[in-house]
Short mmCIF file of C-alpha atoms in Angstrom, two decimals:
data_model
loop_
_atom_site.label_atom_id
_atom_site.label_comp_id
_atom_site.label_asym_id
_atom_site.label_seq_id
_atom_site.Cartn_x
_atom_site.Cartn_y
_atom_site.Cartn_z
CA UNK A 237 -25.35 70.09 6.42
CA UNK A 238 -22.12 69.53 8.96
CA UNK A 239 -19.40 72.06 10.28
CA UNK A 240 -15.99 71.63 12.33
CA UNK A 241 -14.10 73.50 13.99
CA UNK A 242 -10.56 73.78 12.26
CA UNK A 243 -7.66 71.97 11.97
CA UNK A 244 -6.11 73.19 15.04
CA UNK A 245 -8.74 75.06 16.85
CA UNK A 246 -10.07 78.66 16.83
CA UNK A 247 -7.77 80.31 15.33
CA UNK A 248 -7.88 83.99 14.75
CA UNK A 249 -8.93 85.05 10.95
CA UNK A 250 -6.20 87.80 9.95
CA UNK A 251 -7.76 90.85 9.75
CA UNK A 252 -8.32 92.25 6.05
CA UNK A 253 -6.77 94.63 3.80
CA UNK A 254 -9.59 96.58 3.07
CA UNK A 255 -7.81 98.07 0.69
CA UNK A 256 -7.35 95.30 -1.98
CA UNK A 257 -11.22 95.69 -2.10
CA UNK A 258 -13.81 97.65 -3.35
CA UNK A 259 -14.74 101.11 -1.73
CA UNK A 260 -17.34 100.53 -0.46
CA UNK A 261 -19.38 103.79 -2.04
CA UNK A 262 -18.57 104.77 -5.15
CA UNK A 263 -20.81 107.15 -7.33
CA UNK A 264 -20.21 106.04 -10.92
CA UNK A 265 -21.65 102.40 -9.20
CA UNK A 266 -24.75 104.69 -8.47
CA UNK A 267 -26.91 102.03 -6.48
CA UNK A 268 -23.56 101.64 -4.22
CA UNK A 269 -24.32 105.82 -2.90
CA UNK A 270 -27.63 104.24 -1.15
CA UNK A 271 -26.44 100.96 0.06
CA UNK A 272 -23.13 101.69 1.79
CA UNK A 273 -23.26 102.45 5.32
CA UNK A 274 -22.07 106.15 6.43
CA UNK A 275 -20.31 104.93 9.59
CA UNK A 276 -17.49 103.51 9.52
CA UNK A 277 -16.92 99.40 10.62
CA UNK A 278 -16.40 98.38 13.90
CA UNK A 279 -12.45 96.85 13.25
CA UNK A 280 -11.73 94.57 15.98
CA UNK A 281 -10.38 90.42 16.43
CA UNK A 282 -12.66 87.61 14.89
CA UNK A 283 -14.31 85.58 17.74
CA UNK A 284 -15.60 81.54 17.53
CA UNK A 285 -18.16 83.18 15.61
CA UNK A 286 -16.67 84.55 12.64
CA UNK A 287 -13.56 80.85 13.10
CA UNK A 288 -16.17 78.40 12.77
CA UNK A 289 -18.12 78.15 9.57
CA UNK A 290 -20.45 75.43 7.94
CA UNK A 291 -18.50 72.24 6.32
CA UNK A 292 -20.70 70.69 3.44
CA UNK A 293 -20.10 66.68 2.92
CA UNK A 294 -19.41 65.92 -0.10
CA UNK A 295 -22.74 63.32 -0.63
CA UNK A 296 -24.81 66.82 -0.73
CA UNK A 297 -23.96 67.31 -4.16
CA UNK A 298 -25.19 65.73 -8.12
CA UNK A 299 -23.11 64.12 -10.42
CA UNK A 300 -24.17 67.59 -13.02
CA UNK A 301 -23.73 69.86 -10.55
CA UNK A 302 -20.25 71.52 -12.06
CA UNK A 303 -21.65 70.45 -15.69
CA UNK A 304 -23.29 73.96 -16.07
CA UNK A 305 -23.56 72.85 -19.95
CA UNK A 306 -25.47 69.81 -19.20
CA UNK A 307 -27.47 70.25 -15.39
CA UNK A 308 -30.10 72.10 -16.58
CA UNK A 309 -31.81 69.30 -18.55
CA UNK A 310 -30.15 66.62 -16.72
CA UNK A 311 -28.25 65.74 -19.34
CA UNK A 312 -31.31 65.30 -21.83
CA UNK A 313 -29.21 68.71 -24.62
CA UNK A 314 -26.20 70.26 -23.91
CA UNK A 315 -26.50 74.24 -23.71
CA UNK A 316 -25.38 76.36 -26.47
CA UNK A 317 -21.62 78.53 -26.40
CA UNK A 318 -18.34 78.88 -25.94
CA UNK A 319 -17.46 75.24 -24.34
CA UNK A 320 -14.96 76.16 -21.34
CA UNK A 321 -13.28 74.87 -18.20
CA UNK A 322 -13.30 76.78 -15.16
CA UNK A 323 -10.31 75.66 -12.60
CA UNK A 324 -7.67 76.64 -10.48
CA UNK A 325 -7.38 76.63 -6.41
CA UNK A 326 -8.81 77.59 -3.34
CA UNK A 327 -5.53 78.80 -1.30
CA UNK A 328 -6.34 81.11 2.02
CA UNK A 329 -3.22 83.78 2.75
CA UNK A 330 -1.23 81.23 3.91
CA UNK A 331 -1.04 79.66 0.14
CA UNK A 332 -2.62 76.94 2.15
CA UNK A 333 -4.77 75.28 -0.20
CA UNK A 334 -8.79 75.34 1.25
CA UNK A 335 -9.90 71.79 1.37
CA UNK A 336 -13.42 70.43 1.29
CA UNK A 337 -15.13 73.60 0.53
CA UNK A 338 -17.86 75.14 -1.29
CA UNK A 339 -17.67 76.89 -4.00
CA UNK A 340 -20.55 78.17 -5.83
CA UNK A 341 -21.07 80.27 -9.44
CA UNK A 342 -23.71 81.58 -11.83
CA UNK A 343 -24.11 83.51 -14.71
CA UNK A 344 -26.20 84.74 -17.92
CA UNK A 345 -25.80 82.37 -21.01
CA UNK A 346 -24.27 83.46 -23.88
CA UNK A 347 -26.84 86.32 -25.43
CA UNK A 348 -25.49 87.91 -21.57
CA UNK A 349 -29.28 86.91 -20.54
CA UNK A 350 -29.75 85.64 -17.25
CA UNK A 351 -32.86 82.92 -15.99
CA UNK A 352 -33.84 84.95 -12.92
CA UNK A 353 -37.41 86.69 -13.07
CA UNK A 354 -35.77 89.27 -12.50
CA UNK A 355 -34.29 89.89 -16.39
CA UNK A 356 -35.93 91.40 -18.65
CA UNK A 357 -32.96 91.69 -21.27
CA UNK A 358 -34.25 91.07 -24.96
CA UNK A 359 -31.78 88.80 -25.22
CA UNK A 360 -32.99 84.61 -25.40
CA UNK A 361 -33.72 82.04 -22.45
CA UNK A 362 -31.00 79.17 -23.94
CA UNK A 363 -34.15 76.55 -22.67
CA UNK A 364 -30.86 74.30 -22.09
CA UNK A 365 -28.99 76.50 -19.91
CA UNK A 366 -29.92 77.41 -16.19
CA UNK A 367 -27.00 79.48 -14.96
CA UNK A 368 -26.12 77.82 -11.63
CA UNK A 369 -23.36 75.05 -10.78
CA UNK A 370 -21.47 74.44 -7.82
CA UNK A 371 -18.98 71.95 -5.73
CA UNK A 372 -16.34 71.46 -3.43
CA UNK A 373 -12.61 71.68 -3.34
CA UNK A 374 -10.45 67.90 -3.34
CA UNK A 375 -7.45 67.94 -0.99
CA UNK A 376 -5.48 69.64 -2.40
CA UNK A 377 -8.11 72.91 -2.67
CA UNK A 378 -9.27 72.22 -6.39
CA UNK A 379 -11.82 72.57 -8.26
CA UNK A 380 -13.94 73.21 -11.79
CA UNK A 381 -16.26 73.62 -13.93
CA UNK A 382 -17.38 73.10 -17.18
CA UNK A 383 -20.19 75.72 -19.47
CA UNK A 384 -20.56 77.88 -21.85
CA UNK A 385 -18.77 80.94 -22.07
CA UNK A 386 -21.27 84.19 -20.55
CA UNK A 387 -22.11 87.46 -23.41
CA UNK A 388 -21.70 91.02 -22.31
CA UNK A 389 -25.28 91.92 -21.46
CA UNK A 390 -26.28 96.23 -20.82
CA UNK A 391 -27.82 97.02 -17.19
CA UNK A 392 -29.54 100.04 -15.95
CA UNK A 393 -26.42 102.69 -14.50
CA UNK A 394 -25.24 105.43 -16.76
CA UNK A 395 -26.66 105.86 -20.10
CA UNK A 396 -24.54 102.95 -22.09
CA UNK A 397 -22.84 100.60 -19.94
CA UNK A 398 -21.85 97.12 -20.29
CA UNK A 399 -21.25 94.24 -17.63
CA UNK A 400 -17.79 92.69 -19.37
CA UNK A 401 -17.68 88.93 -19.86
CA UNK A 402 -18.16 87.23 -16.16
CA UNK A 403 -19.26 84.87 -14.00
CA UNK A 404 -20.57 84.96 -10.04
CA UNK A 405 -17.95 83.08 -7.64
CA UNK A 406 -19.38 82.18 -3.90
CA UNK A 407 -16.35 80.70 -1.46
CA UNK A 408 -17.04 79.18 1.87
CA UNK A 409 -13.49 78.56 3.50
CA UNK A 410 -13.49 77.21 7.05
CA UNK A 411 -14.87 79.92 8.65
CA UNK A 412 -17.85 82.08 8.21
CA UNK A 413 -15.41 85.02 8.35
CA UNK A 414 -14.39 84.36 5.17
CA UNK A 415 -17.03 84.14 3.12
CA UNK A 416 -16.70 85.93 -0.17
CA UNK A 417 -18.76 86.48 -2.92
CA UNK A 418 -16.83 87.89 -6.26
CA UNK A 419 -16.65 87.59 -9.93
CA UNK A 420 -14.61 86.61 -12.39
CA UNK A 421 -13.62 88.17 -15.81
CA UNK A 422 -12.24 86.62 -19.28
CA UNK A 423 -8.62 88.02 -20.41
CA UNK A 424 -8.55 90.17 -23.19
CA UNK A 425 -11.86 91.56 -22.92
CA UNK A 426 -12.23 95.19 -23.63
CA UNK A 427 -15.13 95.64 -21.53
CA UNK A 428 -12.85 95.50 -17.84
CA UNK A 429 -11.48 98.69 -18.56
CA UNK A 430 -15.26 100.71 -19.51
CA UNK A 431 -16.44 98.87 -16.05
CA UNK A 432 -18.05 100.56 -12.87
CA UNK A 433 -17.90 97.51 -11.09
CA UNK A 434 -15.09 96.22 -11.65
CA UNK A 435 -13.48 100.41 -11.10
CA UNK A 436 -15.12 99.95 -7.83
CA UNK A 437 -11.89 98.60 -6.83
CA UNK A 438 -9.15 101.58 -7.47
CA UNK A 439 -5.39 99.25 -7.78
CA UNK A 440 -5.41 97.62 -11.51
CA UNK A 441 -2.95 95.14 -9.78
CA UNK A 442 -5.81 93.80 -7.82
CA UNK A 443 -8.26 93.76 -11.10
CA UNK A 444 -5.79 91.88 -12.11
CA UNK A 445 -5.99 88.86 -9.72
CA UNK A 446 -9.75 89.01 -10.40
CA UNK A 447 -8.83 88.37 -14.54
CA UNK A 448 -8.64 84.88 -15.59
CA UNK A 449 -5.97 83.36 -18.00
CA UNK A 450 -6.54 81.37 -21.38
CA UNK A 451 -4.98 78.24 -20.61
CA UNK A 452 -3.88 75.64 -23.36
CA UNK A 453 -2.64 73.44 -20.86
CA UNK A 454 -6.15 72.36 -19.48
CA UNK A 455 -8.15 72.69 -23.05
CA UNK A 456 -9.05 69.39 -24.39
CA UNK A 457 -8.72 69.88 -28.15
CA UNK A 458 -11.82 69.55 -30.29
CA UNK A 459 -14.49 69.87 -27.53
CA UNK A 460 -13.63 72.64 -24.69
CA UNK A 461 -11.15 75.71 -23.83
CA UNK A 462 -9.77 75.91 -20.30
CA UNK A 463 -9.33 79.67 -18.03
CA UNK A 464 -8.27 79.34 -14.54
CA UNK A 465 -9.06 81.17 -12.33
CA UNK A 466 -7.26 81.36 -8.12
CA UNK A 467 -9.42 82.69 -5.25
CA UNK A 468 -7.40 83.41 -2.11
CA UNK A 469 -9.83 83.87 1.21
CA UNK A 470 -9.16 85.09 4.21
CA UNK A 471 -5.97 82.87 6.33
CA UNK A 472 -5.17 82.44 10.14
CA UNK A 473 -3.56 84.11 11.95
CA UNK A 474 -0.04 82.90 13.13
CA UNK A 475 2.17 84.33 16.09
CA UNK A 476 4.57 82.49 18.92
CA UNK A 477 3.20 84.31 21.16
CA UNK A 478 -0.36 84.45 22.35
CA UNK A 479 -1.77 87.32 25.04
CA UNK A 480 -5.08 89.02 26.41
CA UNK A 481 -6.64 90.68 22.60
CA UNK A 482 -5.62 94.31 22.64
CA UNK A 483 -8.14 96.53 23.65
CA UNK A 484 -11.34 93.97 24.59
CA UNK B 283 14.78 95.12 -2.02
CA UNK B 284 13.37 93.41 0.74
CA UNK B 285 13.40 89.32 0.86
CA UNK B 286 9.56 87.77 -0.13
CA UNK B 287 6.81 87.42 1.78
CA UNK B 288 5.35 83.84 0.91
CA UNK B 289 1.93 84.87 1.79
CA UNK B 290 -0.45 86.11 -0.28
CA UNK B 291 -3.69 89.01 -0.15
CA UNK B 292 -7.21 87.97 -0.10
CA UNK B 293 -8.99 88.08 -4.02
CA UNK B 294 -11.37 91.13 -4.33
CA UNK B 295 -15.21 90.74 -3.29
CA UNK B 296 -17.30 92.20 -6.08
CA UNK B 297 -21.10 92.64 -5.97
CA UNK B 298 -23.02 89.53 -5.67
CA UNK B 299 -24.92 91.16 -8.45
CA UNK B 300 -29.76 91.47 -8.53
CA UNK B 301 -29.64 88.27 -9.42
CA UNK B 302 -27.46 86.01 -6.65
CA UNK B 303 -30.19 83.72 -6.24
CA UNK B 304 -29.12 81.73 -9.59
CA UNK B 305 -26.19 80.57 -7.71
CA UNK B 306 -27.29 80.49 -4.24
CA UNK B 307 -31.61 79.64 -3.56
CA UNK B 308 -32.30 79.18 -7.21
CA UNK B 309 -35.48 77.98 -6.66
CA UNK B 310 -36.16 81.59 -5.50
CA UNK B 311 -34.54 82.93 -8.78
CA UNK B 312 -37.41 80.49 -10.44
CA UNK B 313 -34.92 77.78 -11.97
CA UNK B 314 -36.61 74.26 -9.48
CA UNK B 315 -34.32 71.54 -9.25
CA UNK B 316 -31.74 71.92 -11.26
CA UNK B 317 -30.18 70.30 -7.86
CA UNK B 318 -31.51 68.11 -6.01
CA UNK B 319 -30.93 69.40 -2.49
CA UNK B 320 -30.52 73.11 -2.27
CA UNK B 321 -28.35 74.21 0.19
CA UNK B 322 -29.47 76.83 3.29
CA UNK B 323 -33.19 76.62 3.53
CA UNK B 324 -32.97 75.74 7.86
CA UNK B 325 -30.40 76.45 10.73
CA UNK B 326 -32.53 73.74 12.80
CA UNK B 327 -34.23 69.93 12.05
CA UNK B 328 -36.41 68.59 13.48
CA UNK B 329 -35.88 67.69 17.02
CA UNK B 330 -33.29 70.66 17.29
CA UNK B 331 -32.77 70.71 21.31
CA UNK B 332 -34.36 74.96 22.64
CA UNK B 333 -36.57 77.86 22.18
CA UNK B 334 -37.69 77.82 18.81
CA UNK B 335 -38.20 81.45 17.60
CA UNK B 336 -38.97 83.70 14.50
CA UNK B 337 -36.88 86.68 13.77
CA UNK B 338 -39.02 89.55 11.21
CA UNK B 339 -37.50 92.56 9.30
CA UNK B 340 -36.34 94.68 6.76
CA UNK B 341 -33.39 95.56 5.19
CA UNK B 342 -33.81 99.64 4.57
CA UNK B 343 -31.52 102.14 2.26
CA UNK B 344 -30.76 105.88 2.93
CA UNK B 345 -33.85 106.97 0.62
CA UNK B 346 -35.77 104.94 3.12
CA UNK B 347 -36.48 101.88 0.56
CA UNK B 348 -37.25 98.33 1.96
CA UNK B 349 -34.82 96.09 -0.19
CA UNK B 350 -36.21 93.39 -2.42
CA UNK B 351 -32.98 91.58 -3.92
CA UNK B 352 -30.79 91.66 -0.67
CA UNK B 353 -29.97 88.13 0.87
CA UNK B 354 -28.35 87.63 3.78
CA UNK B 355 -26.22 84.72 5.46
CA UNK B 356 -26.76 83.18 8.99
CA UNK B 357 -24.07 81.09 11.78
CA UNK B 358 -25.21 80.36 14.96
CA UNK B 359 -24.69 78.81 17.76
CA UNK B 360 -27.04 75.83 19.49
CA UNK B 361 -29.34 75.97 21.90
CA UNK B 362 -25.73 75.23 24.24
CA UNK B 363 -23.62 78.13 22.68
CA UNK B 364 -21.75 75.23 20.87
CA UNK B 365 -20.92 75.22 16.53
CA UNK B 366 -22.13 72.21 15.07
CA UNK B 367 -19.52 70.37 14.54
CA UNK B 368 -18.33 71.37 18.52
CA UNK B 369 -18.16 68.62 20.44
CA UNK B 370 -21.42 67.87 22.30
CA UNK B 371 -22.97 70.34 19.32
CA UNK B 372 -26.61 69.76 18.96
CA UNK B 373 -27.00 66.93 15.79
CA UNK B 374 -30.13 68.74 14.69
CA UNK B 375 -28.62 72.64 14.57
CA UNK B 376 -26.60 73.32 11.58
CA UNK B 377 -26.99 77.04 12.51
CA UNK B 378 -26.06 78.08 8.93
CA UNK B 379 -28.83 79.54 6.76
CA UNK B 380 -29.88 81.46 3.40
CA UNK B 381 -32.65 84.03 3.61
CA UNK B 382 -33.81 86.19 0.84
CA UNK B 383 -36.36 89.28 1.39
CA UNK B 384 -40.03 88.72 -0.13
CA UNK B 385 -39.35 90.30 -3.86
CA UNK B 386 -42.74 92.03 -3.48
CA UNK B 387 -42.96 93.89 0.17
CA UNK B 388 -39.23 93.49 0.95
CA UNK B 389 -39.89 91.35 4.25
CA UNK B 390 -37.67 88.46 5.56
CA UNK B 391 -38.45 85.68 8.40
CA UNK B 392 -35.91 83.29 9.66
CA UNK B 393 -37.14 80.85 12.29
CA UNK B 394 -34.89 79.46 14.14
CA UNK B 395 -33.19 77.86 17.88
CA UNK B 396 -32.57 81.18 20.34
CA UNK B 397 -28.97 81.00 20.84
CA UNK B 398 -26.86 80.42 23.88
CA UNK B 399 -23.49 81.75 25.19
CA UNK B 400 -20.75 82.01 23.13
CA UNK B 401 -17.26 81.16 25.25
CA UNK B 402 -14.26 83.08 24.01
CA UNK B 403 -10.95 81.99 23.07
CA UNK B 404 -9.79 84.03 27.24
CA UNK B 405 -12.24 82.72 28.63
CA UNK B 406 -14.97 85.80 28.23
CA UNK B 407 -18.85 85.11 27.17
CA UNK B 408 -20.90 86.48 24.74
CA UNK B 409 -24.36 87.10 25.59
CA UNK B 410 -26.76 85.24 22.63
CA UNK B 411 -26.29 86.23 18.84
CA UNK B 412 -26.29 85.21 14.84
CA UNK B 413 -24.28 86.41 12.93
CA UNK B 414 -25.31 88.04 9.49
CA UNK B 415 -23.70 88.95 6.26
CA UNK B 416 -25.56 90.64 3.91
CA UNK B 417 -24.80 90.80 -0.18
CA UNK B 418 -27.10 92.97 -2.73
CA UNK B 419 -26.03 94.43 -5.92
CA UNK B 420 -24.67 97.71 -4.68
CA UNK B 421 -22.94 96.57 -1.63
CA UNK B 422 -19.07 95.61 -3.81
CA UNK B 423 -18.25 93.37 0.00
CA UNK B 424 -20.88 91.41 2.03
CA UNK B 425 -21.78 93.83 5.64
CA UNK B 426 -20.93 91.48 8.89
CA UNK B 427 -23.40 92.32 11.26
CA UNK B 428 -24.94 90.55 14.31
CA UNK B 429 -28.87 89.65 16.05
CA UNK B 430 -28.13 89.93 19.49
CA UNK B 431 -31.73 90.06 22.02
CA UNK B 432 -33.60 93.08 24.16
CA UNK B 433 -34.56 90.15 26.49
CA UNK B 434 -31.35 88.81 26.94
CA UNK B 435 -28.63 90.51 29.68
CA UNK B 436 -26.82 92.35 26.66
CA UNK B 437 -24.22 94.14 29.09
CA UNK B 438 -20.92 91.63 29.89
CA UNK B 439 -21.16 91.28 25.89
CA UNK B 440 -16.98 91.84 24.86
CA UNK B 441 -18.38 93.01 21.13
CA UNK B 442 -20.94 95.55 22.30
CA UNK B 443 -18.75 96.59 24.52
CA UNK B 444 -16.99 97.78 21.99
CA UNK B 445 -19.38 100.20 20.77
CA UNK B 446 -18.09 103.66 21.16
CA UNK B 447 -21.29 105.24 20.50
CA UNK B 448 -23.21 103.56 23.08
CA UNK B 449 -26.64 104.35 21.27
CA UNK B 450 -25.45 102.70 18.60
CA UNK B 451 -26.27 99.55 20.40
CA UNK B 452 -29.43 99.41 20.46
CA UNK B 453 -29.77 99.36 16.89
CA UNK B 454 -28.43 95.13 17.17
CA UNK B 455 -30.94 94.13 19.76
CA UNK B 456 -33.88 92.20 18.36
CA UNK B 457 -37.27 93.24 19.81
CA UNK B 458 -38.83 90.84 20.99
CA UNK B 459 -43.21 91.11 20.12
CA UNK B 460 -44.22 88.33 21.77
CA UNK B 461 -42.95 85.05 22.82
CA UNK B 462 -40.93 83.21 20.46
CA UNK B 463 -41.22 86.47 17.88
CA UNK B 464 -38.37 89.75 17.62
CA UNK B 465 -38.59 92.09 15.24
CA UNK B 466 -35.00 93.22 13.61
CA UNK B 467 -34.64 95.84 10.95
CA UNK B 468 -31.44 96.38 9.27
CA UNK B 469 -30.50 100.01 8.20
CA UNK B 470 -27.69 100.45 5.51
CA UNK B 471 -27.08 103.52 6.19
CA UNK B 472 -28.20 107.21 7.35
CA UNK B 473 -30.59 107.60 10.52
CA UNK B 474 -30.22 104.71 12.76
CA UNK B 475 -27.55 103.15 10.80
CA UNK B 476 -26.88 99.50 12.02
CA UNK B 477 -23.73 98.65 13.11
CA UNK B 478 -21.10 96.99 10.86
CA UNK B 479 -18.27 94.67 12.12
CA UNK B 480 -14.70 93.65 10.25
CA UNK B 481 -13.71 91.21 12.14
#
């Protein structure tokens, strides 16, 4: 692994617009009650610490890393479920492609069961499905994964809470301050509007940006359907006039 | 009506959930062998210049419970205060690693090189520090904080200088236990709450 300064040097990151993000303390998502800070976050201009970050070479990845249908058995035997391609762009707030950045995903199997020592849901494991994938975006910021559509699953929150079908995404960008983990949901899933984790985001229009539409233009006849999911990371501030950061 | 901006909004964050390890540290979840190389195992490789140190601690929730499912990432400079990729940076310091709490007792340990002082754009100097980004079940947006060291001169650090309630600076200082060994607990909420940043 190597890292590099973004082109153009260490430009400040655009401050996060916290109104697009979930509220940290949300009693409907019970675990957040004791895991959210009580004091306000201390806001200030980014420093080189947040403006630089790890960069990953394509050589670190294996040929099946982005194929969850085959990677758990190293190509021996495919996973069971609805075969899908998940693809999209990673962009920044200035609508520029985020090139050569690491994208990692993880998910449950077609029955809603995770391959994790802590998951005790009685839906069975699929012996041919692991549930993790990773890739690096290309020169246009594109990524794609081949996987199976994850099932919904129940979780111990309120009496009868079920997570919608979802895939977890982890994305890097060019600075550590751009680090983002989110979840992709599927168009038309009726569980989305019942989910207290989805509802930690308070504005419907921002929730909609986490819902991937069905995309026939990328599906392959008699093989797999496709869903498109674009991700936006923080951008870098672009101003003609640079003075000393205010108040620092 | 006004003109349209040609900018986008950041994608909303969502919790990493209890199974974050599947995607980020698959061997921890029990998925050995899916990947040839697991990323983020160490900030340093053999031959890194500077003092190798060990920092350990726990992440504690608002009810005093030790979090055993938390994961955090660190990002830091080498012993000369340069980030990997910068001219002259130590080729044996990647500066980035993933750290998991122990599933039994919640204790975590980071073995790394003690970072040097880092210059800012305007020439001011930051005291040695390690940036931390914490994700877990119940954390809706990853929490940013920093580790500083109580055996360093932190008095001129521009970031610590912004903390209005001076007694809270202490929450960011790793406590030296012995030569090269430090303790650093992170308290998410309540008594002794760690300072978290938005930067």
